[in-house]
Structures are given as C-alpha cells and as structure tokens.
Amino acid sequence: MTQQLDNFAAAIKPHQEFYGLFDENSQEWVIVDATNNDDCDALPLWSTKEFASTQLTGEWKDFVVQAISIDDWLEFWMDDLQDSAIVIGVNWGVNDNLLEVSLTDFTHSVMQAEDIG
C-alpha cells in the first residue's frame, strides 16, 4: 500500500468519513476517465472536506461536497461498485496528486480506518 493511501486512512479515521463530489440536480457523483487505464473510470474521493472543496471549479463548480461514511462505503458502495470497471482517485488534485488505486486496495485502507469500538 502506498504512503498516500496510508495517509488517507489516517486522515479519515477520526471522523469515520471521506468526501466525494455530488451533483444534486442529476443525483450523480463525479466519475471521470481514469488517467492510468483506458478501460476504467475513476471515482475521485478526498480525505477532508477542505481537499474536496478545492476541486469545486470549472466543470465541477456546480457540484457539492458530500460525505461518505466508512460504514456506508463498506455496507453499500463496495458491493455496488464491485462489478464496475472503476478505480478510486485518492485525494485527486491535492498537491498535483493523481493517484489511482483499485477498489480492493481502497476498501482495505478504509477498513483499516474503521472504528470498530
């Protein structure tokens, strides 16, 4: 696992959530072409609301930052995305980062941050 993914997990652990960009009109999340794989789409997600908010420009200016709880990710999202050709963009655009990881690697990282207590 990369250091960036470890940092993401550490950042989401205290609040048990991370963030995506959501279009309230179409009821859809930002999903883009993956940068490293022509056969995949990418779902960009951010560890903080502030990181996600910095992306609300250009074609994404009308989106809103929406929290995704770790529980919801593990209960709903992971299963819904499992059969999709999708990778996760981890903290995309922060410090010019374009890290993409597999759904499995991302979910493993999220599970490490889960507060089971």
Tab-separated table of N, CA, C and O in Angstrom:
chain	number	residue	atom	x	y	z
A	1	MET	N	0.850	-1.187	0.000
A	1	MET	CA	0.000	0.000	0.000
A	1	MET	C	0.892	1.246	0.000
A	1	MET	O	1.914	1.275	0.648
A	2	THR	N	0.485	2.247	-0.707
A	2	THR	CA	1.305	3.440	-0.821
A	2	THR	C	1.200	4.306	0.428
A	2	THR	O	0.223	4.220	1.183
A	3	GLN	N	2.176	5.160	0.584
A	3	GLN	CA	2.166	6.104	1.698
A	3	GLN	C	0.956	7.031	1.595
A	3	GLN	O	0.337	7.367	2.597
A	4	GLN	N	0.590	7.424	0.381
A	4	GLN	CA	-0.564	8.309	0.196
A	4	GLN	C	-1.856	7.643	0.671
A	4	GLN	O	-2.708	8.287	1.275
A	5	LEU	N	-1.979	6.355	0.422
A	5	LEU	CA	-3.173	5.635	0.863
A	5	LEU	C	-3.168	5.471	2.382
A	5	LEU	O	-4.210	5.606	3.026
A	6	ASP	N	-2.000	5.234	2.954
A	6	ASP	CA	-1.887	5.177	4.419
A	6	ASP	C	-2.268	6.522	5.039
A	6	ASP	O	-2.959	6.568	6.058
A	7	ASN	N	-1.815	7.616	4.422
A	7	ASN	CA	-2.141	8.954	4.925
A	7	ASN	C	-3.640	9.225	4.829
A	7	ASN	O	-4.219	9.841	5.724
A	8	PHE	N	-4.259	8.759	3.746
A	8	PHE	CA	-5.705	8.905	3.574
A	8	PHE	C	-6.427	8.190	4.716
A	8	PHE	O	-7.316	8.754	5.355
A	9	ALA	N	-6.047	6.962	4.988
A	9	ALA	CA	-6.682	6.180	6.052
A	9	ALA	C	-6.525	6.863	7.404
A	9	ALA	O	-7.476	6.923	8.193
A	10	ALA	N	-5.345	7.391	7.671
A	10	ALA	CA	-5.107	8.076	8.946
A	10	ALA	C	-5.973	9.335	9.059
A	10	ALA	O	-6.484	9.644	10.137
A	11	ALA	N	-6.157	10.034	7.945
A	11	ALA	CA	-6.935	11.279	7.964
A	11	ALA	C	-8.429	11.026	8.165
A	11	ALA	O	-9.123	11.851	8.770
A	12	ILE	N	-8.946	9.906	7.672
A	12	ILE	CA	-10.387	9.648	7.793
A	12	ILE	C	-10.762	8.943	9.095
A	12	ILE	O	-11.922	8.923	9.480
A	13	LYS	N	-9.786	8.391	9.773
A	13	LYS	CA	-10.056	7.615	10.995
A	13	LYS	C	-10.797	8.418	12.080
A	13	LYS	O	-11.794	7.933	12.621
A	14	PRO	N	-10.384	9.644	12.396
A	14	PRO	CA	-11.066	10.363	13.489
A	14	PRO	C	-12.547	10.661	13.218
A	14	PRO	O	-13.359	10.630	14.132
A	15	HIS	N	-12.896	10.957	11.963
A	15	HIS	CA	-14.272	11.361	11.654
A	15	HIS	C	-15.085	10.254	10.996
A	15	HIS	O	-16.291	10.411	10.801
A	16	GLN	N	-14.401	9.158	10.607
A	16	GLN	CA	-15.073	7.995	10.027
A	16	GLN	C	-15.832	8.333	8.742
A	16	GLN	O	-16.892	7.770	8.468
A	17	GLU	N	-15.275	9.277	7.960
A	17	GLU	CA	-15.888	9.609	6.683
A	17	GLU	C	-14.860	10.216	5.745
A	17	GLU	O	-13.800	10.669	6.178
A	18	PHE	N	-15.201	10.201	4.472
A	18	PHE	CA	-14.407	10.865	3.446
A	18	PHE	C	-15.389	11.508	2.482
A	18	PHE	O	-16.607	11.490	2.739
A	19	TYR	N	-14.904	12.105	1.404
A	19	TYR	CA	-15.760	13.002	0.628
A	19	TYR	C	-15.646	12.788	-0.875
A	19	TYR	O	-14.578	12.496	-1.395
A	20	GLY	N	-16.789	12.948	-1.533
A	20	GLY	CA	-16.854	12.949	-2.984
A	20	GLY	C	-17.594	14.188	-3.437
A	20	GLY	O	-18.085	14.981	-2.623
A	21	LEU	N	-17.687	14.372	-4.747
A	21	LEU	CA	-18.424	15.499	-5.305
A	21	LEU	C	-19.717	14.977	-5.913
A	21	LEU	O	-19.700	14.037	-6.706
A	22	PHE	N	-20.814	15.609	-5.542
A	22	PHE	CA	-22.141	15.137	-5.896
A	22	PHE	C	-22.925	16.235	-6.604
A	22	PHE	O	-22.893	17.396	-6.196
A	23	ASP	N	-23.622	15.867	-7.672
A	23	ASP	CA	-24.480	16.788	-8.397
A	23	ASP	C	-25.910	16.581	-7.907
A	23	ASP	O	-26.516	15.539	-8.159
A	24	GLU	N	-26.432	17.567	-7.195
A	24	GLU	CA	-27.772	17.435	-6.613
A	24	GLU	C	-28.862	17.399	-7.676
A	24	GLU	O	-29.922	16.832	-7.446
A	25	ASN	N	-28.619	18.008	-8.845
A	25	ASN	CA	-29.623	18.009	-9.912
A	25	ASN	C	-29.754	16.633	-10.559
A	25	ASN	O	-30.849	16.110	-10.702
A	26	SER	N	-28.632	16.055	-10.953
A	26	SER	CA	-28.680	14.751	-11.630
A	26	SER	C	-28.630	13.588	-10.651
A	26	SER	O	-28.834	12.445	-11.038
A	27	GLN	N	-28.318	13.891	-9.377
A	27	GLN	CA	-28.188	12.861	-8.341
A	27	GLN	C	-27.058	11.883	-8.682
A	27	GLN	O	-27.178	10.678	-8.451
A	28	GLU	N	-25.960	12.417	-9.227
A	28	GLU	CA	-24.823	11.581	-9.606
A	28	GLU	C	-23.539	12.120	-9.000
A	28	GLU	O	-23.398	13.313	-8.753
A	29	TRP	N	-22.619	11.209	-8.796
A	29	TRP	CA	-21.288	11.529	-8.278
A	29	TRP	C	-20.343	11.817	-9.439
A	29	TRP	O	-20.539	11.312	-10.540
A	30	VAL	N	-19.316	12.600	-9.167
A	30	VAL	CA	-18.280	12.827	-10.177
A	30	VAL	C	-17.573	11.507	-10.448
A	30	VAL	O	-17.049	10.874	-9.529
A	31	ILE	N	-17.604	11.099	-11.700
A	31	ILE	CA	-16.835	9.947	-12.171
A	31	ILE	C	-16.197	10.395	-13.483
A	31	ILE	O	-16.870	10.972	-14.338
A	32	VAL	N	-14.903	10.160	-13.615
A	32	VAL	CA	-14.146	10.636	-14.767
A	32	VAL	C	-13.364	9.489	-15.399
A	32	VAL	O	-13.292	8.392	-14.838
A	33	ASP	N	-12.766	9.765	-16.547
A	33	ASP	CA	-11.885	8.778	-17.163
A	33	ASP	C	-10.653	8.598	-16.288
A	33	ASP	O	-10.065	9.585	-15.825
A	34	ALA	N	-10.261	7.375	-16.067
A	34	ALA	CA	-9.038	7.099	-15.310
A	34	ALA	C	-7.838	7.613	-16.100
A	34	ALA	O	-7.827	7.567	-17.336
A	35	THR	N	-6.843	8.094	-15.402
A	35	THR	CA	-5.662	8.634	-16.076
A	35	THR	C	-4.672	7.549	-16.465
A	35	THR	O	-3.901	7.719	-17.388
A	36	ASN	N	-4.695	6.437	-15.765
A	36	ASN	CA	-3.692	5.386	-15.986
A	36	ASN	C	-4.239	4.132	-16.640
A	36	ASN	O	-3.508	3.164	-16.807
A	37	ASN	N	-5.533	4.120	-16.962
A	37	ASN	CA	-6.122	2.912	-17.521
A	37	ASN	C	-7.296	3.290	-18.424
A	37	ASN	O	-8.330	3.748	-17.939
A	38	ASP	N	-7.140	3.075	-19.716
A	38	ASP	CA	-8.180	3.459	-20.674
A	38	ASP	C	-9.474	2.667	-20.507
A	38	ASP	O	-10.521	3.086	-20.991
A	39	ASP	N	-9.409	1.521	-19.855
A	39	ASP	CA	-10.577	0.666	-19.706
A	39	ASP	C	-11.366	0.929	-18.427
A	39	ASP	O	-12.333	0.226	-18.149
A	40	CYS	N	-10.953	1.916	-17.649
A	40	CYS	CA	-11.591	2.175	-16.358
A	40	CYS	C	-12.059	3.618	-16.237
A	40	CYS	O	-11.517	4.513	-16.875
A	41	ASP	N	-13.029	3.795	-15.382
A	41	ASP	CA	-13.404	5.118	-14.915
A	41	ASP	C	-12.795	5.297	-13.535
A	41	ASP	O	-12.391	4.321	-12.890
A	42	ALA	N	-12.755	6.541	-13.087
A	42	ALA	CA	-12.214	6.830	-11.764
A	42	ALA	C	-13.243	7.605	-10.947
A	42	ALA	O	-13.900	8.514	-11.458
A	43	LEU	N	-13.370	7.220	-9.706
A	43	LEU	CA	-14.206	7.919	-8.735
A	43	LEU	C	-13.256	8.667	-7.804
A	43	LEU	O	-12.592	8.046	-6.978
A	44	PRO	N	-13.136	9.996	-7.965
A	44	PRO	CA	-12.242	10.743	-7.080
A	44	PRO	C	-12.869	10.923	-5.697
A	44	PRO	O	-14.038	11.274	-5.586
A	45	LEU	N	-12.068	10.663	-4.673
A	45	LEU	CA	-12.509	10.808	-3.287
A	45	LEU	C	-11.417	11.516	-2.494
A	45	LEU	O	-10.227	11.346	-2.775
A	46	TRP	N	-11.826	12.274	-1.484
A	46	TRP	CA	-10.885	13.070	-0.706
A	46	TRP	C	-11.048	12.774	0.783
A	46	TRP	O	-12.138	12.501	1.262
A	47	SER	N	-9.938	12.892	1.496
A	47	SER	CA	-9.928	12.570	2.923
A	47	SER	C	-10.502	13.687	3.787
A	47	SER	O	-10.901	13.442	4.921
A	48	THR	N	-10.548	14.903	3.255
A	48	THR	CA	-11.107	16.013	4.033
A	48	THR	C	-12.080	16.816	3.175
A	48	THR	O	-11.967	16.855	1.946
A	49	LYS	N	-12.990	17.478	3.839
A	49	LYS	CA	-13.948	18.340	3.152
A	49	LYS	C	-13.210	19.483	2.452
A	49	LYS	O	-13.574	19.898	1.351
A	50	GLU	N	-12.157	19.970	3.096
A	50	GLU	CA	-11.382	21.071	2.539
A	50	GLU	C	-10.706	20.664	1.230
A	50	GLU	O	-10.717	21.427	0.253
A	51	PHE	N	-10.098	19.482	1.199
A	51	PHE	CA	-9.470	18.998	-0.035
A	51	PHE	C	-10.496	18.883	-1.151
A	51	PHE	O	-10.256	19.286	-2.282
A	52	ALA	N	-11.658	18.317	-0.836
A	52	ALA	CA	-12.705	18.161	-1.848
A	52	ALA	C	-13.203	19.523	-2.329
A	52	ALA	O	-13.425	19.722	-3.533
A	53	SER	N	-13.341	20.465	-1.419
A	53	SER	CA	-13.853	21.794	-1.768
A	53	SER	C	-12.954	22.519	-2.759
A	53	SER	O	-13.441	23.309	-3.574
A	54	THR	N	-11.660	22.263	-2.711
A	54	THR	CA	-10.746	22.933	-3.636
A	54	THR	C	-10.976	22.495	-5.077
A	54	THR	O	-10.515	23.156	-6.006
A	55	GLN	N	-11.713	21.420	-5.282
A	55	GLN	CA	-11.964	20.899	-6.627
A	55	GLN	C	-13.244	21.458	-7.253
A	55	GLN	O	-13.568	21.159	-8.398
A	56	LEU	N	-13.968	22.282	-6.509
A	56	LEU	CA	-15.246	22.823	-6.993
A	56	LEU	C	-15.013	24.006	-7.938
A	56	LEU	O	-15.421	25.134	-7.672
A	57	THR	N	-14.356	23.725	-9.054
A	57	THR	CA	-14.070	24.726	-10.066
A	57	THR	C	-14.372	24.131	-11.437
A	57	THR	O	-14.594	22.927	-11.565
A	58	GLY	N	-14.362	24.975	-12.447
A	58	GLY	CA	-14.543	24.505	-13.813
A	58	GLY	C	-15.810	23.685	-13.966
A	58	GLY	O	-16.884	24.081	-13.509
A	59	GLU	N	-15.672	22.529	-14.593
A	59	GLU	CA	-16.845	21.687	-14.853
A	59	GLU	C	-17.474	21.124	-13.575
A	59	GLU	O	-18.601	20.635	-13.604
A	60	TRP	N	-16.779	21.205	-12.460
A	60	TRP	CA	-17.306	20.693	-11.192
A	60	TRP	C	-17.830	21.797	-10.285
A	60	TRP	O	-18.189	21.552	-9.134
A	61	LYS	N	-17.905	23.024	-10.768
A	61	LYS	CA	-18.268	24.156	-9.895
A	61	LYS	C	-19.679	24.058	-9.338
A	61	LYS	O	-19.962	24.617	-8.283
A	62	ASP	N	-20.577	23.349	-10.012
A	62	ASP	CA	-21.957	23.242	-9.541
A	62	ASP	C	-22.214	22.014	-8.671
A	62	ASP	O	-23.339	21.768	-8.245
A	63	PHE	N	-21.178	21.252	-8.409
A	63	PHE	CA	-21.299	20.094	-7.538
A	63	PHE	C	-21.198	20.535	-6.081
A	63	PHE	O	-20.812	21.672	-5.789
A	64	VAL	N	-21.556	19.654	-5.167
A	64	VAL	CA	-21.391	19.910	-3.735
A	64	VAL	C	-20.518	18.808	-3.149
A	64	VAL	O	-20.473	17.690	-3.657
A	65	VAL	N	-19.840	19.157	-2.074
A	65	VAL	CA	-19.047	18.167	-1.346
A	65	VAL	C	-19.994	17.342	-0.501
A	65	VAL	O	-20.807	17.892	0.253
A	66	GLN	N	-19.915	16.035	-0.646
A	66	GLN	CA	-20.818	15.135	0.072
A	66	GLN	C	-19.991	14.114	0.858
A	66	GLN	O	-19.099	13.484	0.302
A	67	ALA	N	-20.312	13.961	2.128
A	67	ALA	CA	-19.615	12.989	2.971
A	67	ALA	C	-20.099	11.567	2.665
A	67	ALA	O	-21.278	11.355	2.354
A	68	ILE	N	-19.176	10.632	2.756
A	68	ILE	CA	-19.478	9.205	2.655
A	68	ILE	C	-18.897	8.563	3.911
A	68	ILE	O	-17.694	8.624	4.138
A	69	SER	N	-19.739	7.977	4.724
A	69	SER	CA	-19.235	7.363	5.953
A	69	SER	C	-18.543	6.040	5.621
A	69	SER	O	-18.860	5.381	4.619
A	70	ILE	N	-17.616	5.669	6.462
A	70	ILE	CA	-16.937	4.382	6.288
A	70	ILE	C	-17.967	3.255	6.322
A	70	ILE	O	-17.918	2.336	5.505
A	71	ASP	N	-18.927	3.336	7.233
A	71	ASP	CA	-19.960	2.301	7.325
A	71	ASP	C	-20.736	2.179	6.014
A	71	ASP	O	-20.981	1.074	5.532
A	72	ASP	N	-21.133	3.325	5.448
A	72	ASP	CA	-21.868	3.292	4.174
A	72	ASP	C	-21.007	2.716	3.054
A	72	ASP	O	-21.502	1.970	2.204
A	73	TRP	N	-19.729	3.088	3.031
A	73	TRP	CA	-18.838	2.558	1.999
A	73	TRP	C	-18.792	1.026	2.066
A	73	TRP	O	-18.943	0.344	1.056
A	74	LEU	N	-18.604	0.513	3.274
A	74	LEU	CA	-18.459	-0.932	3.439
A	74	LEU	C	-19.785	-1.664	3.245
A	74	LEU	O	-19.798	-2.796	2.751
A	75	GLU	N	-20.881	-1.033	3.603
A	75	GLU	CA	-22.180	-1.702	3.511
A	75	GLU	C	-22.814	-1.610	2.124
A	75	GLU	O	-23.451	-2.559	1.671
A	76	PHE	N	-22.642	-0.477	1.454
A	76	PHE	CA	-23.344	-0.263	0.178
A	76	PHE	C	-22.422	-0.063	-1.021
A	76	PHE	O	-22.539	-0.753	-2.022
A	77	TRP	N	-21.530	0.906	-0.896
A	77	TRP	CA	-20.722	1.323	-2.045
A	77	TRP	C	-19.862	0.201	-2.598
A	77	TRP	O	-19.802	-0.002	-3.811
A	78	MET	N	-19.163	-0.481	-1.732
A	78	MET	CA	-18.230	-1.515	-2.172
A	78	MET	C	-18.949	-2.551	-3.036
A	78	MET	O	-18.477	-2.908	-4.119
A	79	ASP	N	-20.096	-3.018	-2.590
A	79	ASP	CA	-20.862	-4.014	-3.361
A	79	ASP	C	-21.376	-3.426	-4.668
A	79	ASP	O	-21.340	-4.077	-5.706
A	80	ASP	N	-21.872	-2.182	-4.620
A	80	ASP	CA	-22.415	-1.551	-5.823
A	80	ASP	C	-21.344	-1.354	-6.893
A	80	ASP	O	-21.632	-1.433	-8.083
A	81	LEU	N	-20.124	-1.077	-6.480
A	81	LEU	CA	-19.050	-0.796	-7.437
A	81	LEU	C	-18.241	-2.028	-7.833
A	81	LEU	O	-17.465	-1.976	-8.787
A	82	GLN	N	-18.428	-3.108	-7.125
A	82	GLN	CA	-17.583	-4.298	-7.294
A	82	GLN	C	-17.521	-4.800	-8.739
A	82	GLN	O	-16.474	-5.205	-9.208
A	83	ASP	N	-18.624	-4.768	-9.456
A	83	ASP	CA	-18.641	-5.277	-10.820
A	83	ASP	C	-18.365	-4.202	-11.862
A	83	ASP	O	-18.452	-4.459	-13.061
A	84	SER	N	-18.031	-3.004	-11.416
A	84	SER	CA	-17.742	-1.900	-12.335
A	84	SER	C	-16.253	-1.843	-12.637
A	84	SER	O	-15.423	-2.235	-11.823
A	85	ALA	N	-15.941	-1.340	-13.803
A	85	ALA	CA	-14.535	-1.106	-14.162
A	85	ALA	C	-14.175	0.279	-13.631
A	85	ALA	O	-14.217	1.279	-14.347
A	86	ILE	N	-13.863	0.329	-12.326
A	86	ILE	CA	-13.623	1.618	-11.687
A	86	ILE	C	-12.415	1.546	-10.767
A	86	ILE	O	-12.152	0.517	-10.151
A	87	VAL	N	-11.673	2.635	-10.732
A	87	VAL	CA	-10.590	2.804	-9.776
A	87	VAL	C	-10.939	4.016	-8.921
A	87	VAL	O	-11.815	4.807	-9.271
A	88	ILE	N	-10.256	4.156	-7.809
A	88	ILE	CA	-10.508	5.265	-6.901
A	88	ILE	C	-9.362	6.263	-7.008
A	88	ILE	O	-8.200	5.892	-6.875
A	89	GLY	N	-9.724	7.513	-7.270
A	89	GLY	CA	-8.738	8.599	-7.278
A	89	GLY	C	-8.604	9.129	-5.861
A	89	GLY	O	-9.546	9.692	-5.311
A	90	VAL	N	-7.457	8.909	-5.253
A	90	VAL	CA	-7.243	9.246	-3.840
A	90	VAL	C	-6.703	10.666	-3.710
A	90	VAL	O	-5.605	10.961	-4.183
A	91	ASN	N	-7.506	11.543	-3.091
A	91	ASN	CA	-7.131	12.953	-2.905
A	91	ASN	C	-6.661	13.593	-4.206
A	91	ASN	O	-5.669	14.318	-4.240
A	92	TRP	N	-7.402	13.357	-5.265
A	92	TRP	CA	-7.058	13.896	-6.588
A	92	TRP	C	-6.931	15.405	-6.560
A	92	TRP	O	-7.735	16.099	-5.961
A	93	GLY	N	-5.916	15.887	-7.235
A	93	GLY	CA	-5.727	17.327	-7.387
A	93	GLY	C	-5.032	17.992	-6.219
A	93	GLY	O	-4.631	19.142	-6.319
A	94	VAL	N	-4.885	17.299	-5.114
A	94	VAL	CA	-4.195	17.856	-3.952
A	94	VAL	C	-2.700	17.659	-4.180
A	94	VAL	O	-2.222	16.537	-4.357
A	95	ASN	N	-1.965	18.750	-4.206
A	95	ASN	CA	-0.524	18.711	-4.488
A	95	ASN	C	-0.226	17.993	-5.810
A	95	ASN	O	0.722	17.220	-5.907
A	96	ASP	N	-1.061	18.255	-6.815
A	96	ASP	CA	-0.910	17.649	-8.148
A	96	ASP	C	-0.979	16.128	-8.131
A	96	ASP	O	-0.469	15.462	-9.020
A	97	ASN	N	-1.602	15.577	-7.132
A	97	ASN	CA	-1.725	14.125	-6.995
A	97	ASN	C	-2.776	13.568	-7.952
A	97	ASN	O	-3.864	14.112	-8.071
A	98	LEU	N	-2.440	12.476	-8.623
A	98	LEU	CA	-3.410	11.755	-9.454
A	98	LEU	C	-3.341	10.258	-9.163
A	98	LEU	O	-3.442	9.429	-10.064
A	99	LEU	N	-3.147	9.901	-7.904
A	99	LEU	CA	-3.065	8.502	-7.505
A	99	LEU	C	-4.399	7.802	-7.742
A	99	LEU	O	-5.454	8.282	-7.322
A	100	GLU	N	-4.326	6.672	-8.435
A	100	GLU	CA	-5.490	5.819	-8.632
A	100	GLU	C	-5.167	4.445	-8.053
A	100	GLU	O	-4.084	3.913	-8.293
A	101	VAL	N	-6.106	3.920	-7.291
A	101	VAL	CA	-5.918	2.597	-6.696
A	101	VAL	C	-7.138	1.740	-6.999
A	101	VAL	O	-8.228	2.252	-7.283
A	102	SER	N	-6.961	0.454	-6.898
A	102	SER	CA	-8.079	-0.459	-7.146
A	102	SER	C	-9.122	-0.315	-6.046
A	102	SER	O	-8.831	0.129	-4.930
A	103	LEU	N	-10.331	-0.705	-6.370
A	103	LEU	CA	-11.413	-0.705	-5.392
A	103	LEU	C	-11.026	-1.556	-4.183
A	103	LEU	O	-11.273	-1.175	-3.039
A	104	THR	N	-10.396	-2.680	-4.422
A	104	THR	CA	-9.976	-3.580	-3.340
A	104	THR	C	-8.960	-2.910	-2.429
A	104	THR	O	-9.098	-2.960	-1.199
A	105	ASP	N	-7.933	-2.283	-3.006
A	105	ASP	CA	-6.915	-1.622	-2.188
A	105	ASP	C	-7.511	-0.458	-1.399
A	105	ASP	O	-7.185	-0.263	-0.222
A	106	PHE	N	-8.376	0.316	-2.036
A	106	PHE	CA	-9.003	1.434	-1.347
A	106	PHE	C	-9.862	0.934	-0.189
A	106	PHE	O	-9.781	1.459	0.927
A	107	THR	N	-10.670	-0.072	-0.437
A	107	THR	CA	-11.550	-0.599	0.603
A	107	THR	C	-10.742	-1.198	1.749
A	107	THR	O	-11.107	-1.029	2.924
A	108	HIS	N	-9.651	-1.842	1.444
A	108	HIS	CA	-8.771	-2.369	2.503
A	108	HIS	C	-8.264	-1.220	3.380
A	108	HIS	O	-8.250	-1.325	4.610
A	109	SER	N	-7.885	-0.125	2.762
A	109	SER	CA	-7.416	1.041	3.504
A	109	SER	C	-8.529	1.616	4.381
A	109	SER	O	-8.313	1.969	5.536
A	110	VAL	N	-9.739	1.711	3.819
A	110	VAL	CA	-10.891	2.211	4.577
A	110	VAL	C	-11.176	1.296	5.770
A	110	VAL	O	-11.461	1.764	6.864
A	111	MET	N	-11.055	-0.002	5.561
A	111	MET	CA	-11.289	-0.946	6.656
A	111	MET	C	-10.274	-0.745	7.785
A	111	MET	O	-10.615	-0.897	8.959
A	112	GLN	N	-9.054	-0.391	7.442
A	112	GLN	CA	-8.038	-0.125	8.470
A	112	GLN	C	-8.399	1.100	9.305
A	112	GLN	O	-8.013	1.202	10.467
A	113	ALA	N	-9.122	2.032	8.697
A	113	ALA	CA	-9.505	3.261	9.409
A	113	ALA	C	-10.810	3.115	10.188
A	113	ALA	O	-11.150	3.979	10.976
A	114	GLU	N	-11.514	2.017	9.952
A	114	GLU	CA	-12.819	1.828	10.590
A	114	GLU	C	-12.677	1.727	12.106
A	114	GLU	O	-11.841	0.984	12.617
A	115	ASP	N	-13.524	2.463	12.810
A	115	ASP	CA	-13.568	2.416	14.275
A	115	ASP	C	-14.586	1.371	14.685
A	115	ASP	O	-15.795	1.611	14.653
A	116	ILE	N	-14.101	0.207	15.035
A	116	ILE	CA	-14.989	-0.912	15.346
A	116	ILE	C	-15.460	-0.870	16.788
A	116	ILE	O	-16.395	-1.540	17.156
A	117	GLY	N	-14.820	-0.026	17.614
A	117	GLY	CA	-15.161	0.061	19.026
A	117	GLY	C	-16.544	0.454	19.240
A	117	GLY	O	-17.339	0.177	20.020
